[in-house]
Amino acid sequence: MRIIIIGGGIGGLATYHALQKSLPSSTIIDVFEAHPSALTTNGLIGGGLSFAPNGQRALSSISPSALSYIHARGYAHPKVTFRNSYGGMVCQMPFGSKEKYSFDQFMCPRAVIHEALLLEDNMDERVNWNKRVKRVYETADSVKVEFDDGTIEVCDLLIGSDGARSVCRNALYGEEYASQYDGMTGVGGFIPIPSLSPSIQEGIQKEPQAIIISQNGTFGLSKCSHPSDPIQRVLWFCSFEISPPPSRTSPPIEHLEGLLARYGDWKSPYDPSPSTGLVREVLTKACEDGNNKWLILPRWFTPILPHWTSLHGLSETGSDGVATGSGRIILLGDSVHSMPPDGAQGVSCAVEDALALALILKRYPKVTTEEIKNVARAYEDIRKYRVNKILAEAKGRADRKREGSYLSLKIRETAMYILSWLPEGFLNDEVFGHDVEAEVVKYFA
Ligand SMILES: Cc1cc2nc3c(=O)[nH]c(=O)nc-3n(C[C@H](O)[C@H](O)[C@H](O)COP(=O)(O)OP(=O)(O)OC[C@H]3O[C@@H](n4cnc5c(N)ncnc54)[C@H](O)[C@@H]3O)c2cc1C
């Protein structure tokens, strides 16, 4: 059997390792990635993210060494401090602790997770770089992949992990469910902690992940370096409503005035002085110092898709004119559920997808057309309901960050305060406690 994975991002690489571990060694697994090299993909995924306990649990089944690599390069933060823009405490919210879920919520650069998966099994040399897919389509007994360079590859099963602007998704839907800009843009980056005023440094030590919420956006700081890292860095991030989205390549300094107009007067108990607040200092440093890496990330999300595999039909571009779809094209990660970062679940859900798919395929080693249909069916049954629920919750959280009235902010603050006093399990068990291996066993039982 030959399996082709399109996309060498976090989802694609996690899938490669999961399949390698679960399938017979005679299975050929190839990864094709549009970027010319690992260096270019890593450069582009340069922000920071929260890796949730459920995602770490899935990765620990796929590659314990990749997880150890990640754990040595980030910061555990099992709770988040929320403050208002006057500096007042709203609440401290539990956000996934080791005691409860075996893994702490973990903040690290996105590049670290990608790197961990690339180092495993010498992936850098295995990925077919510089291969941009133009079209994929199914025939009666195979999937064909056409690349921009004119070459064609054929496989038994195609896994589309080519991100939010997926070409593989077109095989199922054409342009019908294209990802959409949701009107919110996130901006953020890293700053060395020692470059900040002493009072801000003290604040970061006391509240390693703190988010300020207000009527017109949010602003957060999150420690992102392992305690042993010689360069201690903090991730800053903010999000706000803007349409159309700003250019991703515009220089930071062009944005300073707009950011200060929005956030410059926000207060924090760790303000260096009454005239220069914490937020003002961080934004000014981020924009004025060309060495501080930062990103502009307009938020794209995929509308909820009715199906994740070609089992239920193909679009015009997805068929050779005869085939009607037998589940040989399977979507995974952001290609099928790109979600706003507010749910902090994008990477975790992609890694869960990868593990679930590998464990299902392991049960159908003959790979007949009938078996492939069963794989596609099981994958959708096991994954769709859970991920759609997380997607809806992430979208709800993102929407609550849009501009709103003073009253709606106060209601939100009160609700958060009450929730923060509930037992952690009430808030987080369903998402963070999820165990993919157990779910697959339960499904087949
Ligand atoms: C601002 C921001 C913050 C986030 N924060 C979090 C967080 O806190 N926690 C969390 O878990 N997740 C977070 N995420 C989401 C997370 O980064 C993604 O959900 C995750 O990386 C999914 O990976 P993927 O492999 O499916 O897609 P991607 O990472 O997009 O990878 C897709 C790959 O496919 C390649 N590709 C695309 N088109 C083609 C083509 N035609 N041919 C060949 N290759 C192609 C791309 O070059 C890319 O390498 C965040 C995302 C953003 C934007």
mmCIF file of C-alpha atoms in Angstrom, residues 136 164-179 302 305 313-319 331 335:
data_model
loop_
_atom_site.group_PDB
_atom_site.id
_atom_site.type_symbol
_atom_site.label_atom_id
_atom_site.label_comp_id
_atom_site.label_asym_id
_atom_site.label_seq_id
_atom_site.Cartn_x
_atom_site.Cartn_y
_atom_site.Cartn_z
ATOM 1 C CA VAL A 136 -5.939 15.698 -6.232
ATOM 2 C CA ALA A 164 -6.490 26.128 6.158
ATOM 3 C CA ARG A 165 -6.260 26.898 2.410
ATOM 4 C CA SER A 166 -6.304 23.201 1.535
ATOM 5 C CA VAL A 167 -6.182 22.082 -2.091
ATOM 6 C CA CYS A 168 -7.099 18.532 -1.013
ATOM 7 C CA ARG A 169 -10.362 19.852 0.433
ATOM 8 C CA ASN A 170 -11.287 21.017 -3.076
ATOM 9 C CA ALA A 171 -11.497 17.350 -4.130
ATOM 10 C CA LEU A 172 -14.485 17.007 -1.802
ATOM 11 C CA TYR A 173 -16.078 20.425 -2.025
ATOM 12 C CA GLY A 174 -14.542 22.585 -4.750
ATOM 13 C CA GLU A 175 -14.600 26.149 -3.393
ATOM 14 C CA GLU A 176 -17.828 25.605 -1.467
ATOM 15 C CA TYR A 177 -16.333 25.474 2.030
ATOM 16 C CA ALA A 178 -13.275 27.690 1.550
ATOM 17 C CA SER A 179 -11.740 29.075 4.741
ATOM 18 C CA THR A 302 -13.268 26.646 8.092
ATOM 19 C CA LEU A 305 -17.770 20.604 7.007
ATOM 20 C CA GLY A 313 -18.895 12.128 -2.825
ATOM 21 C CA LEU A 314 -16.423 14.163 -4.840
ATOM 22 C CA SER A 315 -16.484 17.592 -6.412
ATOM 23 C CA GLU A 316 -15.941 17.993 -10.145
ATOM 24 C CA THR A 317 -12.205 18.573 -9.654
ATOM 25 C CA GLY A 318 -11.959 15.661 -7.229
ATOM 26 C CA SER A 319 -13.086 12.962 -9.652
ATOM 27 C CA LEU A 331 -8.693 15.365 5.474
ATOM 28 C CA SER A 335 -7.548 21.498 6.246
#
